[in-house]
PDB file of C-alpha atoms and ligand atoms in Angstrom:
ATOM      1  CA  MET X 214      41.873 -79.096 -43.674  1.00 62.00           C
ATOM      2  CA  SER X 215      40.838 -78.197 -47.218  1.00 53.00           C
ATOM      3  CA  GLU X 216      39.163 -81.561 -47.821  1.00 54.00           C
ATOM      4  CA  VAL X 217      37.144 -81.107 -44.632  1.00 61.00           C
ATOM      5  CA  VAL X 218      35.677 -77.776 -45.732  1.00 60.00           C
ATOM      6  CA  ALA X 219      35.319 -78.581 -49.430  1.00 60.00           C
ATOM      7  CA  PRO X 220      31.847 -77.761 -50.797  1.00 65.00           C
ATOM      8  CA  ILE X 221      29.681 -80.859 -50.484  1.00 81.00           C
ATOM      9  CA  TRP X 222      26.158 -79.651 -50.922  1.00 85.00           C
ATOM     10  CA  ASP X 223      23.925 -81.446 -53.397  1.00 85.00           C
ATOM     11  CA  ALA X 224      20.494 -79.800 -53.384  1.00 83.00           C
ATOM     12  CA  GLY X 225      19.000 -82.858 -55.067  1.00 85.00           C
ATOM     13  CA  HIS X 226      20.158 -85.176 -52.293  1.00 91.00           C
ATOM     14  CA  PRO X 227      19.947 -83.211 -49.031  1.00 92.00           C
ATOM     15  CA  GLU X 228      19.786 -86.333 -46.819  1.00 92.00           C
ATOM     16  CA  GLU X 229      23.107 -87.575 -48.209  1.00 92.00           C
ATOM     17  CA  SER X 230      24.567 -84.076 -47.953  1.00 94.00           C
ATOM     18  CA  TYR X 231      23.612 -83.891 -44.268  1.00 96.00           C
ATOM     19  CA  THR X 232      25.175 -87.325 -43.647  1.00 95.00           C
ATOM     20  CA  LEU X 233      28.409 -86.079 -45.195  1.00 94.00           C
ATOM     21  CA  LEU X 234      28.196 -82.795 -43.288  1.00 95.00           C
ATOM     22  CA  ALA X 235      27.832 -84.738 -40.012  1.00 96.00           C
ATOM     23  CA  ARG X 236      31.026 -86.658 -40.865  1.00 94.00           C
ATOM     24  CA  GLN X 237      32.842 -83.459 -41.787  1.00 94.00           C
ATOM     25  CA  ILE X 238      31.915 -81.566 -38.627  1.00 96.00           C
ATOM     26  CA  ALA X 239      33.020 -84.555 -36.539  1.00 96.00           C
ATOM     27  CA  ALA X 240      36.318 -84.785 -38.457  1.00 94.00           C
ATOM     28  CA  LEU X 241      36.923 -81.068 -37.929  1.00 94.00           C
ATOM     29  CA  ALA X 242      36.421 -81.438 -34.150  1.00 94.00           C
ATOM     30  CA  ALA X 243      38.418 -84.672 -33.782  1.00 92.00           C
ATOM     31  CA  GLY X 244      41.839 -84.186 -32.253  1.00 84.00           C
ATOM     32  CA  GLU X 245      41.258 -80.503 -31.388  1.00 91.00           C
ATOM     33  CA  GLU X 246      42.214 -79.639 -27.818  1.00 91.00           C
ATOM     34  CA  ASP X 247      40.595 -76.213 -27.572  1.00 93.00           C
ATOM     35  CA  LEU X 248      36.810 -76.337 -27.211  1.00 94.00           C
ATOM     36  CA  LEU X 249      36.264 -72.724 -28.279  1.00 95.00           C
ATOM     37  CA  ALA X 250      38.316 -73.276 -31.452  1.00 95.00           C
ATOM     38  CA  ALA X 251      36.447 -76.497 -32.220  1.00 96.00           C
ATOM     39  CA  VAL X 252      33.003 -74.908 -31.778  1.00 97.00           C
ATOM     40  CA  ALA X 253      33.996 -71.813 -33.773  1.00 97.00           C
ATOM     41  CA  ASN X 254      35.269 -73.971 -36.630  1.00 96.00           C
ATOM     42  CA  GLY X 255      32.108 -76.112 -36.612  1.00 97.00           C
ATOM     43  CA  VAL X 256      29.938 -73.008 -36.913  1.00 98.00           C
ATOM     44  CA  ALA X 257      32.150 -71.725 -39.742  1.00 97.00           C
ATOM     45  CA  LEU X 258      31.776 -75.039 -41.567  1.00 96.00           C
ATOM     46  CA  LEU X 259      27.966 -74.873 -41.322  1.00 97.00           C
ATOM     47  CA  ALA X 260      27.974 -71.270 -42.568  1.00 96.00           C
ATOM     48  CA  ARG X 261      30.226 -72.185 -45.475  1.00 94.00           C
ATOM     49  CA  VAL X 262      28.361 -75.290 -46.603  1.00 94.00           C
ATOM     50  CA  LEU X 263      24.655 -74.661 -46.016  1.00 96.00           C
ATOM     51  CA  PRO X 264      22.947 -72.756 -48.831  1.00 95.00           C
ATOM     52  CA  GLU X 265      20.631 -69.828 -48.118  1.00 95.00           C
ATOM     53  CA  VAL X 266      21.632 -69.336 -44.497  1.00 97.00           C
ATOM     54  CA  ASN X 267      22.464 -65.809 -43.341  1.00 96.00           C
ATOM     55  CA  TRP X 268      23.169 -66.483 -39.662  1.00 97.00           C
ATOM     56  CA  VAL X 269      24.397 -69.554 -37.805  1.00 98.00           C
ATOM     57  CA  GLY X 270      25.662 -69.703 -34.269  1.00 98.00           C
ATOM     58  CA  VAL X 271      25.649 -71.207 -30.817  1.00 98.00           C
ATOM     59  CA  TYR X 272      23.977 -69.693 -27.778  1.00 98.00           C
ATOM     60  CA  ARG X 273      25.290 -71.060 -24.445  1.00 97.00           C
ATOM     61  CA  ALA X 274      23.027 -71.805 -21.480  1.00 97.00           C
ATOM     62  CA  ALA X 275      23.771 -70.427 -18.012  1.00 95.00           C
ATOM     63  CA  GLU X 276      21.338 -69.853 -15.163  1.00 93.00           C
ATOM     64  CA  GLY X 277      18.196 -69.599 -17.247  1.00 96.00           C
ATOM     65  CA  THR X 278      19.707 -67.365 -19.918  1.00 98.00           C
ATOM     66  CA  LEU X 279      21.250 -68.010 -23.331  1.00 98.00           C
ATOM     67  CA  HIS X 280      24.528 -66.199 -24.002  1.00 97.00           C
ATOM     68  CA  LEU X 281      25.864 -65.509 -27.483  1.00 98.00           C
ATOM     69  CA  GLY X 282      28.733 -67.793 -28.476  1.00 97.00           C
ATOM     70  CA  PRO X 283      30.633 -68.455 -31.713  1.00 98.00           C
ATOM     71  CA  PHE X 284      28.595 -67.374 -34.741  1.00 98.00           C
ATOM     72  CA  GLN X 285      28.772 -66.252 -38.370  1.00 98.00           C
ATOM     73  CA  GLY X 286      26.524 -63.452 -39.554  1.00 96.00           C
ATOM     74  CA  ALA X 287      25.361 -60.035 -38.431  1.00 96.00           C
ATOM     75  CA  PRO X 288      25.936 -58.902 -34.829  1.00 96.00           C
ATOM     76  CA  ALA X 289      23.175 -60.420 -32.697  1.00 95.00           C
ATOM     77  CA  CYS X 290      21.442 -60.239 -29.313  1.00 95.00           C
ATOM     78  CA  THR X 291      23.958 -61.221 -26.665  1.00 97.00           C
ATOM     79  CA  ARG X 292      21.521 -62.568 -24.046  1.00 97.00           C
ATOM     80  CA  ILE X 293      18.135 -64.305 -24.404  1.00 98.00           C
ATOM     81  CA  PRO X 294      16.201 -65.527 -21.352  1.00 98.00           C
ATOM     82  CA  PHE X 295      14.798 -69.076 -21.456  1.00 98.00           C
ATOM     83  CA  GLY X 296      11.193 -68.872 -22.647  1.00 97.00           C
ATOM     84  CA  ARG X 297      11.793 -65.793 -24.846  1.00 97.00           C
ATOM     85  CA  GLY X 298      11.961 -65.887 -28.628  1.00 98.00           C
ATOM     86  CA  VAL X 299      12.543 -68.991 -30.702  1.00 98.00           C
ATOM     87  CA  CYS X 300      15.893 -69.691 -29.042  1.00 98.00           C
ATOM     88  CA  GLY X 301      14.585 -69.293 -25.503  1.00 98.00           C
ATOM     89  CA  ASP X 302      11.560 -71.485 -26.231  1.00 98.00           C
ATOM     90  CA  ALA X 303      13.756 -74.218 -27.760  1.00 98.00           C
ATOM     91  CA  ALA X 304      16.021 -74.061 -24.696  1.00 98.00           C
ATOM     92  CA  LEU X 305      13.120 -74.235 -22.240  1.00 98.00           C
ATOM     93  CA  GLY X 306      11.441 -77.106 -24.074  1.00 98.00           C
ATOM     94  CA  ARG X 307      14.734 -78.781 -25.047  1.00 98.00           C
ATOM     95  CA  ARG X 308      13.303 -79.458 -28.481  1.00 98.00           C
ATOM     96  CA  THR X 309      13.941 -78.360 -32.044  1.00 98.00           C
ATOM     97  CA  LEU X 310      11.788 -75.451 -33.219  1.00 98.00           C
ATOM     98  CA  LEU X 311      11.262 -75.107 -36.959  1.00 98.00           C
ATOM     99  CA  VAL X 312       9.818 -71.697 -37.874  1.00 98.00           C
ATOM    100  CA  PRO X 313       8.833 -71.410 -41.568  1.00 98.00           C
ATOM    101  CA  ASP X 314       7.961 -67.706 -41.211  1.00 98.00           C
ATOM    102  CA  VAL X 315       9.346 -65.714 -38.303  1.00 97.00           C
ATOM    103  CA  ASP X 316       6.533 -63.148 -38.687  1.00 96.00           C
ATOM    104  CA  ASP X 317       4.087 -65.850 -37.587  1.00 97.00           C
ATOM    105  CA  TYR X 318       6.020 -66.752 -34.435  1.00 97.00           C
ATOM    106  CA  PRO X 319       4.756 -64.830 -31.389  1.00 94.00           C
ATOM    107  CA  GLY X 320       7.692 -63.388 -29.496  1.00 94.00           C
ATOM    108  CA  HIS X 321      10.251 -63.932 -32.232  1.00 95.00           C
ATOM    109  CA  ILE X 322      13.286 -61.765 -31.458  1.00 96.00           C
ATOM    110  CA  VAL X 323      14.499 -59.772 -34.452  1.00 93.00           C
ATOM    111  CA  CYS X 324      18.283 -59.651 -34.601  1.00 89.00           C
ATOM    112  CA  ASP X 325      18.666 -59.331 -38.369  1.00 86.00           C
ATOM    113  CA  PRO X 326      15.607 -57.938 -40.216  1.00 88.00           C
ATOM    114  CA  GLY X 327      16.771 -59.965 -43.229  1.00 91.00           C
ATOM    115  CA  ALA X 328      15.998 -63.246 -41.450  1.00 95.00           C
ATOM    116  CA  ARG X 329      12.663 -64.679 -42.613  1.00 97.00           C
ATOM    117  CA  SER X 330      12.777 -68.284 -41.363  1.00 98.00           C
ATOM    118  CA  GLU X 331      14.631 -69.994 -38.561  1.00 98.00           C
ATOM    119  CA  ILE X 332      15.484 -73.344 -36.975  1.00 98.00           C
ATOM    120  CA  VAL X 333      16.809 -73.776 -33.445  1.00 98.00           C
ATOM    121  CA  LEU X 334      18.193 -77.068 -32.129  1.00 98.00           C
ATOM    122  CA  PRO X 335      18.951 -77.855 -28.472  1.00 98.00           C
ATOM    123  CA  LEU X 336      22.487 -79.021 -27.687  1.00 98.00           C
ATOM    124  CA  VAL X 337      22.047 -81.595 -24.942  1.00 96.00           C
ATOM    125  CA  ARG X 338      24.714 -83.749 -23.313  1.00 92.00           C
ATOM    126  CA  GLY X 339      23.430 -86.288 -20.779  1.00 90.00           C
ATOM    127  CA  ASP X 340      20.943 -84.394 -18.623  1.00 92.00           C
ATOM    128  CA  ARG X 341      22.516 -80.988 -19.354  1.00 93.00           C
ATOM    129  CA  LEU X 342      21.409 -78.394 -21.860  1.00 97.00           C
ATOM    130  CA  LEU X 343      24.667 -76.852 -23.110  1.00 97.00           C
ATOM    131  CA  GLY X 344      22.883 -74.332 -25.307  1.00 98.00           C
ATOM    132  CA  VAL X 345      21.242 -74.142 -28.720  1.00 98.00           C
ATOM    133  CA  LEU X 346      22.314 -74.034 -32.351  1.00 98.00           C
ATOM    134  CA  ASP X 347      20.435 -71.286 -34.209  1.00 98.00           C
ATOM    135  CA  LEU X 348      20.183 -70.889 -38.004  1.00 98.00           C
ATOM    136  CA  ASP X 349      18.428 -68.066 -39.851  1.00 98.00           C
ATOM    137  CA  ALA X 350      17.564 -67.844 -43.536  1.00 98.00           C
ATOM    138  CA  PRO X 351      16.609 -64.924 -45.799  1.00 97.00           C
ATOM    139  CA  ARG X 352      13.515 -66.573 -47.284  1.00 97.00           C
ATOM    140  CA  PRO X 353      10.368 -68.025 -45.691  1.00 97.00           C
ATOM    141  CA  GLY X 354      10.181 -71.820 -45.731  1.00 98.00           C
ATOM    142  CA  ARG X 355      13.933 -72.337 -46.142  1.00 97.00           C
ATOM    143  CA  PHE X 356      14.042 -75.106 -43.503  1.00 98.00           C
ATOM    144  CA  THR X 357      12.001 -78.307 -43.859  1.00 97.00           C
ATOM    145  CA  GLU X 358      11.659 -81.507 -41.879  1.00 97.00           C
ATOM    146  CA  VAL X 359      14.505 -82.910 -43.996  1.00 97.00           C
ATOM    147  CA  ASP X 360      16.700 -80.073 -42.701  1.00 98.00           C
ATOM    148  CA  GLN X 361      15.487 -80.661 -39.152  1.00 98.00           C
ATOM    149  CA  HIS X 362      16.316 -84.364 -39.304  1.00 98.00           C
ATOM    150  CA  GLY X 363      19.647 -83.688 -41.016  1.00 97.00           C
ATOM    151  CA  LEU X 364      20.685 -80.952 -38.596  1.00 98.00           C
ATOM    152  CA  GLU X 365      19.714 -83.068 -35.580  1.00 98.00           C
ATOM    153  CA  GLY X 366      22.106 -85.721 -36.931  1.00 98.00           C
ATOM    154  CA  VAL X 367      24.792 -83.082 -37.430  1.00 98.00           C
ATOM    155  CA  CYS X 368      24.374 -81.911 -33.807  1.00 98.00           C
ATOM    156  CA  ARG X 369      24.601 -85.490 -32.484  1.00 97.00           C
ATOM    157  CA  ALA X 370      27.771 -86.191 -34.478  1.00 97.00           C
ATOM    158  CA  TRP X 371      29.280 -82.842 -33.460  1.00 97.00           C
ATOM    159  CA  LEU X 372      28.628 -83.324 -29.729  1.00 97.00           C
ATOM    160  CA  ASP X 373      29.947 -86.901 -29.880  1.00 97.00           C
ATOM    161  CA  ALA X 374      33.155 -85.653 -31.497  1.00 96.00           C
ATOM    162  CA  LEU X 375      33.459 -82.826 -28.940  1.00 96.00           C
ATOM    163  CA  ALA X 376      32.880 -85.213 -26.000  1.00 93.00           C
ATOM    164  CA  PRO X 377      36.557 -85.390 -24.908  1.00 92.00           C
ATOM    165  CA  LEU X 378      36.527 -81.580 -24.610  1.00 91.00           C
ATOM    166  CA  LEU X 379      33.270 -81.427 -22.639  1.00 91.00           C
ATOM    167  CA  ARG X 380      34.854 -82.368 -19.289  1.00 86.00           C
ATOM    168  CA  PRO X 381      34.156 -79.671 -16.665  1.00 84.00           C
ATOM    169  CA  ASP X 382      37.810 -78.616 -16.325  1.00 82.00           C
ATOM    170  CA  ARG X 383      38.086 -77.939 -20.065  1.00 80.00           C
ATOM    171  CA  ALA X 384      34.577 -76.777 -20.879  1.00 84.00           C
ATOM    172  CA  ARG X 385      33.200 -74.566 -18.129  1.00 83.00           C
ATOM    173  CA  ALA X 386      34.484 -71.340 -19.648  1.00 81.00           C
ATOM    174  CA  LEU X 387      32.418 -71.913 -22.791  1.00 89.00           C
ATOM    175  CA  PHE X 388      29.554 -74.000 -21.364  1.00 90.00           C
ATOM    176  CA  PRO X 389      29.065 -72.943 -17.743  1.00 88.00           C
ATOM    177  CA  VAL X 390      26.481 -75.700 -17.076  1.00 90.00           C
ATOM    178  CA  LEU X 391      29.372 -78.172 -17.219  1.00 88.00           C
ATOM    179  CA  GLY X 392      31.153 -76.419 -14.360  1.00 78.00           C
ATOM    180  CA  SER X 393      29.464 -78.277 -11.485  1.00 61.00           C
TER     181      SER X 393
HETATM  182  N1  SME Z 228      15.532 -64.878 -33.675  1.00 65.01           N
HETATM  183  C1  SME Z 228      16.050 -65.451 -32.459  1.00 65.01           C
HETATM  184  C2  SME Z 228      17.077 -64.537 -31.828  1.00 65.01           C
HETATM  185  C3  SME Z 228      18.476 -64.873 -32.185  1.00 65.01           C
HETATM  186  S1  SME Z 228      18.926 -64.328 -33.703  1.00 65.01           S
HETATM  187  O1  SME Z 228      18.061 -64.884 -34.715  1.00 65.01           O
HETATM  188  C4  SME Z 228      20.494 -64.587 -34.023  1.00 65.01           C
HETATM  189  C5  SME Z 228      14.933 -65.729 -31.476  1.00 65.01           C
HETATM  190  O2  SME Z 228      13.778 -65.370 -31.717  1.00 65.01           O
HETATM  191  O3  SME Z 228      15.211 -66.325 -30.437  1.00 65.01           O
END
């Protein structure tokens, strides 16, 4: 386990660091039989490795609403309707939203007043939106297109590694959209 969560970040080579992070999050999920444990550990890895991030977590989609899932950071809003805030807009549009300054985003939902920039990535499997991955940072402009590209790769690798656990019988408790 220790080699999986060893610090890997090289600020001078973020693309390579994201490639390694994608491998690490997949390795952490591989062989796990409990989806909640695997998702919680993946979030913990992101929180441990990524510099200048003060909140990272998963919101889970169910019937037009996002529900708080495993996260690291300050207590947060537990439910966000699709189409509200950065998370709800990313869920509705099923696309990554990169927000350099949350004060400039109409409808941004303040959970932690210390958050100044944000990136939200949709977690999509087949035709289903499982939820979103949300990251907040304490300074404006923390996330760039390099981070967006890198984190999209991390999400792909993570969902691929979690695939055996995303069968309806094993996954509906965490991701209700997989229940039917
Ligand atoms: N800022 C988000 C709400 C979630 S918290 O940042 C954890 C939003 O506008 O959707």
